[in-house]
mmCIF file with all atom_site columns, C-alpha atoms in Angstrom:
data_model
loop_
_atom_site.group_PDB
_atom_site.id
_atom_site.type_symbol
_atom_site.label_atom_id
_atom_site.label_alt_id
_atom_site.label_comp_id
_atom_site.label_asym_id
_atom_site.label_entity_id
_atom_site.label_seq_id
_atom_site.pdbx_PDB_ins_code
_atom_site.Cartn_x
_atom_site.Cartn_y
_atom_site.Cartn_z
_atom_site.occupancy
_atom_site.B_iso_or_equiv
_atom_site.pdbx_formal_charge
_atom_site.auth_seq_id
_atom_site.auth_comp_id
_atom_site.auth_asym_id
_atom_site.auth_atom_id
_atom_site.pdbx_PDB_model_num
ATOM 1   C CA . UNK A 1 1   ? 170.531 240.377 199.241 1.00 52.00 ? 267 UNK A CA 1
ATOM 2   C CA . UNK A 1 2   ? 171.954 243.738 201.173 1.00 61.00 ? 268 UNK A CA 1
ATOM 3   C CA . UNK A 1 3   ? 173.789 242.575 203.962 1.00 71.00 ? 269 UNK A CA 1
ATOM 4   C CA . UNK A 1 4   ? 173.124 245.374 206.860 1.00 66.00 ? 270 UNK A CA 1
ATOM 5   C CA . UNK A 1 5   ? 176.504 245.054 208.542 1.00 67.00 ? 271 UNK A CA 1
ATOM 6   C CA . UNK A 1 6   ? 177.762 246.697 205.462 1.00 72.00 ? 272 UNK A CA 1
ATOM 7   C CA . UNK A 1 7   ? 175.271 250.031 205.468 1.00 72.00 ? 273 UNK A CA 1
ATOM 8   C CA . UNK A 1 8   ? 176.760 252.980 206.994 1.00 73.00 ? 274 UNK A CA 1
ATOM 9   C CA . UNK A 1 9   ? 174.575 253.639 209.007 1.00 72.00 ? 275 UNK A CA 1
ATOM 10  C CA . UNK A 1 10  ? 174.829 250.619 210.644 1.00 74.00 ? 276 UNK A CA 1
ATOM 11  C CA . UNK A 1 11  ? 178.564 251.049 211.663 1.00 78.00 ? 277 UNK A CA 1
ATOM 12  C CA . UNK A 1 12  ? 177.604 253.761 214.341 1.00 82.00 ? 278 UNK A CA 1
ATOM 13  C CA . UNK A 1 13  ? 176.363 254.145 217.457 1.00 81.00 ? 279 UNK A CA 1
ATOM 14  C CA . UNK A 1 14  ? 174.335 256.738 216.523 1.00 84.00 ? 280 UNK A CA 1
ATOM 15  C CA . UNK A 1 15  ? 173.043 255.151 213.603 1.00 83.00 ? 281 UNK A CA 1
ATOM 16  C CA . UNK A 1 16  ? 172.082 251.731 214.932 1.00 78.00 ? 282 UNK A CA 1
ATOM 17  C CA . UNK A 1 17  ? 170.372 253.857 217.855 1.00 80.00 ? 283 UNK A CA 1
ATOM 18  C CA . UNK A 1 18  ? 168.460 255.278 214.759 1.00 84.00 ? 284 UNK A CA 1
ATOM 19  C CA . UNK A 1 19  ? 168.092 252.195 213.217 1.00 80.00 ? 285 UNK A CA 1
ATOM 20  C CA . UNK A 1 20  ? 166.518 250.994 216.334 1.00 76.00 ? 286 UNK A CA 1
ATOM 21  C CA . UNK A 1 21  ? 164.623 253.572 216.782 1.00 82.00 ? 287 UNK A CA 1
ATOM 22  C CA . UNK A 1 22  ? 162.954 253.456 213.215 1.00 84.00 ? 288 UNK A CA 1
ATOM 23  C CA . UNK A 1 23  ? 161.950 249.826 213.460 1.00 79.00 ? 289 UNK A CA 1
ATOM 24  C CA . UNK A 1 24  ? 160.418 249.766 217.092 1.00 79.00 ? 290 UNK A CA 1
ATOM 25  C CA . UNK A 1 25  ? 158.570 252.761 215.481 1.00 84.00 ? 291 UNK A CA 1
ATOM 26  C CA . UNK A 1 26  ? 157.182 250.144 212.815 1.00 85.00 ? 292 UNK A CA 1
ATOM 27  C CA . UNK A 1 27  ? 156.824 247.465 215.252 1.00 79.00 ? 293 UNK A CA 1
ATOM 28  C CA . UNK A 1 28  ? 154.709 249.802 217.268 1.00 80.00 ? 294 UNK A CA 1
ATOM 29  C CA . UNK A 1 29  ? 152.740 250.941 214.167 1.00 86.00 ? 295 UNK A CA 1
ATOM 30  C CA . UNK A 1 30  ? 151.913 246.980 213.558 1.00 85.00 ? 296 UNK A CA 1
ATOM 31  C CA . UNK A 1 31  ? 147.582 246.524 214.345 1.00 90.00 ? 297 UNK A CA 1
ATOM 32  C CA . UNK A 1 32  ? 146.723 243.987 217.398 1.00 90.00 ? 298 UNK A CA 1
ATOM 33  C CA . UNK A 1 33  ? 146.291 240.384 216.286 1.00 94.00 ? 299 UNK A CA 1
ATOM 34  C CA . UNK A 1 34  ? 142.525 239.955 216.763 1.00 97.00 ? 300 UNK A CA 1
ATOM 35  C CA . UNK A 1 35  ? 142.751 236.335 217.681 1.00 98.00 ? 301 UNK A CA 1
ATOM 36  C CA . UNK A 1 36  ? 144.828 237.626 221.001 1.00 98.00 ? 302 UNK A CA 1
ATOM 37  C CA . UNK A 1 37  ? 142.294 240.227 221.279 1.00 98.00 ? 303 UNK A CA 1
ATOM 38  C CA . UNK A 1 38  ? 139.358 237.677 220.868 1.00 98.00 ? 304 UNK A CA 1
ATOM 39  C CA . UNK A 1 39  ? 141.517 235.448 223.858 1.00 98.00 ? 305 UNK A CA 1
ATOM 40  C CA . UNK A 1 40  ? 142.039 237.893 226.223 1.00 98.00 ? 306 UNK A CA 1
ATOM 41  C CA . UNK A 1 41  ? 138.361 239.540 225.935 1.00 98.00 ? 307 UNK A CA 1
ATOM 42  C CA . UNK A 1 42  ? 137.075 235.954 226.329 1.00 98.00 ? 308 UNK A CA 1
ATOM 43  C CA . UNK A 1 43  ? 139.091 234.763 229.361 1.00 98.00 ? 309 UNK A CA 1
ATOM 44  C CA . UNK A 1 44  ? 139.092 238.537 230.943 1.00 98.00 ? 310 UNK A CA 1
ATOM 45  C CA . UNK A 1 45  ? 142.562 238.086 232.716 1.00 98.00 ? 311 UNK A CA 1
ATOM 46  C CA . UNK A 1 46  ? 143.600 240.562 235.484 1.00 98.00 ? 312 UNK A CA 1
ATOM 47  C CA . UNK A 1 47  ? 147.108 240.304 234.479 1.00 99.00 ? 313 UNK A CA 1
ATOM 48  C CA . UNK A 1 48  ? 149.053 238.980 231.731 1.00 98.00 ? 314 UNK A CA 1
ATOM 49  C CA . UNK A 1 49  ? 152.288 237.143 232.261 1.00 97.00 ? 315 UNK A CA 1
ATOM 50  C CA . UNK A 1 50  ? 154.604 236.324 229.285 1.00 95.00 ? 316 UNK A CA 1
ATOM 51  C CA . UNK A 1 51  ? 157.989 234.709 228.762 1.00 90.00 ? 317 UNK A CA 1
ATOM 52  C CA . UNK A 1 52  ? 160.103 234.423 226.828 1.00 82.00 ? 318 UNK A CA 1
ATOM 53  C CA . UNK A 1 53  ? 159.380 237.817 225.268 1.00 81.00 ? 319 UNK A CA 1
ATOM 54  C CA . UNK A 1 54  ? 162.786 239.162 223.973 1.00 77.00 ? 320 UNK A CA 1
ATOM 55  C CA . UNK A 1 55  ? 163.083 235.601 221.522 1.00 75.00 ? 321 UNK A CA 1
ATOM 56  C CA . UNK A 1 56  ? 163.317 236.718 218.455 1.00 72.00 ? 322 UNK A CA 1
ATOM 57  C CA . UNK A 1 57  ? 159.779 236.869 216.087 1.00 74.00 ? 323 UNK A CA 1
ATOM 58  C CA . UNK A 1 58  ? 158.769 235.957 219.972 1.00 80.00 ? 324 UNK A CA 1
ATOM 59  C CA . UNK A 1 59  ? 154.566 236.083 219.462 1.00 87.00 ? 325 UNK A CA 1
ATOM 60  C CA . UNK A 1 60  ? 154.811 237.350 223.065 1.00 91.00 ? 326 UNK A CA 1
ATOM 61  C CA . UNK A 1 61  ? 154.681 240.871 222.009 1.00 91.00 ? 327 UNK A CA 1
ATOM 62  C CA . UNK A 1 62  ? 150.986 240.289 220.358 1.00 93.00 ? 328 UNK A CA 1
ATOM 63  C CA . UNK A 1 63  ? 149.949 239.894 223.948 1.00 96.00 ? 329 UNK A CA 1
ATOM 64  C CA . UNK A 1 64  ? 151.556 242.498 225.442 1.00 95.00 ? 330 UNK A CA 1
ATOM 65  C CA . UNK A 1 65  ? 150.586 244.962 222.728 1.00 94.00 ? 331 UNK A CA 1
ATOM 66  C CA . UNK A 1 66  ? 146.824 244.156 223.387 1.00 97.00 ? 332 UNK A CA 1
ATOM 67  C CA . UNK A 1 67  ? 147.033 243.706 226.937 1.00 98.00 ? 333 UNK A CA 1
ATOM 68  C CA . UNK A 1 68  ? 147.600 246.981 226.985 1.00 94.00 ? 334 UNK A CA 1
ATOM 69  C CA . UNK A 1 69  ? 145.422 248.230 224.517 1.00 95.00 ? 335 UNK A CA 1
ATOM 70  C CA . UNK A 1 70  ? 142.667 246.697 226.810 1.00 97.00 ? 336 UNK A CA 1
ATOM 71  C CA . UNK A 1 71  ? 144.018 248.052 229.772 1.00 98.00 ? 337 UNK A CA 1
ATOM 72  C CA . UNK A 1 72  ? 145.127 244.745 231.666 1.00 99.00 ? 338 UNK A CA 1
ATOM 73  C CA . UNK A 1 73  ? 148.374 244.879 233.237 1.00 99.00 ? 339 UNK A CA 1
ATOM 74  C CA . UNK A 1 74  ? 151.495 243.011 231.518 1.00 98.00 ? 340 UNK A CA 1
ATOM 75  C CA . UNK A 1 75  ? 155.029 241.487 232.705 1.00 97.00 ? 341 UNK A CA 1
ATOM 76  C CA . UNK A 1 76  ? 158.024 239.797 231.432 1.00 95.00 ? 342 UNK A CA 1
ATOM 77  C CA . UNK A 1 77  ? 158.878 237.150 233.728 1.00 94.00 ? 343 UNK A CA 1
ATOM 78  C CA . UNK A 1 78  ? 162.703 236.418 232.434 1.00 91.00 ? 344 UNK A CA 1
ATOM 79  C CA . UNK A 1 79  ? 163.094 233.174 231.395 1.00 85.00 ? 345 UNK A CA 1
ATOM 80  C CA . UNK A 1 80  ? 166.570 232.457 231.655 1.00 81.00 ? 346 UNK A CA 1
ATOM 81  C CA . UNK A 1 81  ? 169.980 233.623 233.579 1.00 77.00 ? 347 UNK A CA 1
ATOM 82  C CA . UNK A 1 82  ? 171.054 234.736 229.960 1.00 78.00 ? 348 UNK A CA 1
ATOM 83  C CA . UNK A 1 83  ? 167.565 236.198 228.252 1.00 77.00 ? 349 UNK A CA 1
ATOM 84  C CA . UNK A 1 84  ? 168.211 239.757 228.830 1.00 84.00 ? 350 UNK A CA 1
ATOM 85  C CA . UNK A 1 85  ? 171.812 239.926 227.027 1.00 83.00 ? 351 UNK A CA 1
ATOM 86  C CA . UNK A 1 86  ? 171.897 237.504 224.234 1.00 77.00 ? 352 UNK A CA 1
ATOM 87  C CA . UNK A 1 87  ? 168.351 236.388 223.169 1.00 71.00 ? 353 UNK A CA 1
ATOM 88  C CA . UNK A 1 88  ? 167.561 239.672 221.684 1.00 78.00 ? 354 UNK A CA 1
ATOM 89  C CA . UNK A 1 89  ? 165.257 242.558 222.736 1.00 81.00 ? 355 UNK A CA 1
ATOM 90  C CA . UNK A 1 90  ? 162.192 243.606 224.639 1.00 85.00 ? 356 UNK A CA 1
ATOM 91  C CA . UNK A 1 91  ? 160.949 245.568 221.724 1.00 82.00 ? 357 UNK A CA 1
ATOM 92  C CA . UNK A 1 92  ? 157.047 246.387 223.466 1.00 85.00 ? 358 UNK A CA 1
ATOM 93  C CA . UNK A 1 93  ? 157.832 246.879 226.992 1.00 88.00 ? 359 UNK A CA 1
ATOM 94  C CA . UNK A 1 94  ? 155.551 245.348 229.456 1.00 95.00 ? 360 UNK A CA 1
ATOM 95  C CA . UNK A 1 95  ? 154.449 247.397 232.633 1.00 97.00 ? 361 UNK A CA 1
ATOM 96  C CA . UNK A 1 96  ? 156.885 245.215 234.884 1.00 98.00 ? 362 UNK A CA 1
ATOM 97  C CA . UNK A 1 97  ? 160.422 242.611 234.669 1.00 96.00 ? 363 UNK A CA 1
ATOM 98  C CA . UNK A 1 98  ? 160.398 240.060 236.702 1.00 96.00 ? 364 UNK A CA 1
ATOM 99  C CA . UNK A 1 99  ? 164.380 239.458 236.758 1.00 95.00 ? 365 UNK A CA 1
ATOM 100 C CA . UNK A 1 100 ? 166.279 236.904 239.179 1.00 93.00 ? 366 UNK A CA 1
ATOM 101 C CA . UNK A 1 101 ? 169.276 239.240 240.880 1.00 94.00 ? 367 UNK A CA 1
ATOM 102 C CA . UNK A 1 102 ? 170.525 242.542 240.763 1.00 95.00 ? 368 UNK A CA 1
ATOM 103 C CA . UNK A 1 103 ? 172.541 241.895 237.629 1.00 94.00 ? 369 UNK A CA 1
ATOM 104 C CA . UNK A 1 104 ? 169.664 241.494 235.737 1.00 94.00 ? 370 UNK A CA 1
ATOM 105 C CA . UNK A 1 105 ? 168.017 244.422 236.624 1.00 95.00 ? 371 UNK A CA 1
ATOM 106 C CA . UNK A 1 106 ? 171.045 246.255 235.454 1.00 94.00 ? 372 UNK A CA 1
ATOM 107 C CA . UNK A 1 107 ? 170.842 244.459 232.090 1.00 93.00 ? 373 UNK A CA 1
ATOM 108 C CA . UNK A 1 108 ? 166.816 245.490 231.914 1.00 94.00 ? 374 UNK A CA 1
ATOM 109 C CA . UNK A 1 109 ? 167.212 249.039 232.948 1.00 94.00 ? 375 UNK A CA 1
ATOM 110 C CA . UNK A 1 110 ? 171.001 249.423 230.800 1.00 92.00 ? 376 UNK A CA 1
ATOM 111 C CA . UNK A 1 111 ? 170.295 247.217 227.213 1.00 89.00 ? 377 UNK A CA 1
ATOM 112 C CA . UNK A 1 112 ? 166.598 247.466 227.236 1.00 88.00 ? 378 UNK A CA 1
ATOM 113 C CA . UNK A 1 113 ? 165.689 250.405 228.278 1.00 89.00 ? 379 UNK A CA 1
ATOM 114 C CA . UNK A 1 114 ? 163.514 249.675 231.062 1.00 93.00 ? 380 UNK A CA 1
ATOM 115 C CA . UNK A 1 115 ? 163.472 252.032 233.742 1.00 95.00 ? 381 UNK A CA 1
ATOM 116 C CA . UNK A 1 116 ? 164.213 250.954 237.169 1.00 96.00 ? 382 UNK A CA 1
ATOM 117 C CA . UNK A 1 117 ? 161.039 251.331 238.560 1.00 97.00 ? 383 UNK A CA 1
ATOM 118 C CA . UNK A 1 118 ? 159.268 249.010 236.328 1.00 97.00 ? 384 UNK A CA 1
ATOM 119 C CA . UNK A 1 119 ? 161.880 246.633 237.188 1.00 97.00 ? 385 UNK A CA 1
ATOM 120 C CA . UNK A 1 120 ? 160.828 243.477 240.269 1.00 96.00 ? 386 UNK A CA 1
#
């Protein structure tokens, strides 16, 4: 097995920017999970909530993806003091954060590329 820490690419800034680039372009490319659709179209929520979404293989970002597909607004209430640096990363935005402080907002708008705005 090809251990990525060894790929040149890898060893960049620039390339893991790529690298992350090129698989949230994937991600994003992935179809809706029709059993979330089939949920949401049932229950007709006027928002959707999730947490934790930034776990990684987190299922979170089925709902978000067809929340928004269908139009209903989504957030990411943070879970945890610690979610935003070290649990991994919001890979489908939502349309707000819910963060606790300041700091947190910081870490949304600075590691995750959340713009400020979006950020509560």
């Amino acid at each position: 097995m090809a251990r990525i820490n060894r790929w040149p690419l890898v060893n960049t800034t620039t390339g893991r920017r790529l690298l992350r680039t090129m698989l949230l372009w994937v991600e994003r490319a992935i179809p809706p999970d029709p059993s979330v659709d089939a949920l949401l179209a049932t229950h007709e929520p006027d928002v959707v909530l999730v947490t934790p979404l930034v776990e990684l293989g987190s299922d979170q970002v089925d709902y978000i993806t067809s929340a928004r597909i269908m139009g209903i607004p989504t957030g990411l209430c943070v879970h945890s003091w610690d979610n935003l640096t070290n649990k991994g990363v919001i890979r489908i935005p939502p349309d707000r954060v819910y963060v606790w402080n300041d700091a947190q907002k910081r870490e949304a708008t600075t590691m995750h590329g959340v713009s400020a705005e979006q950020v509560v």
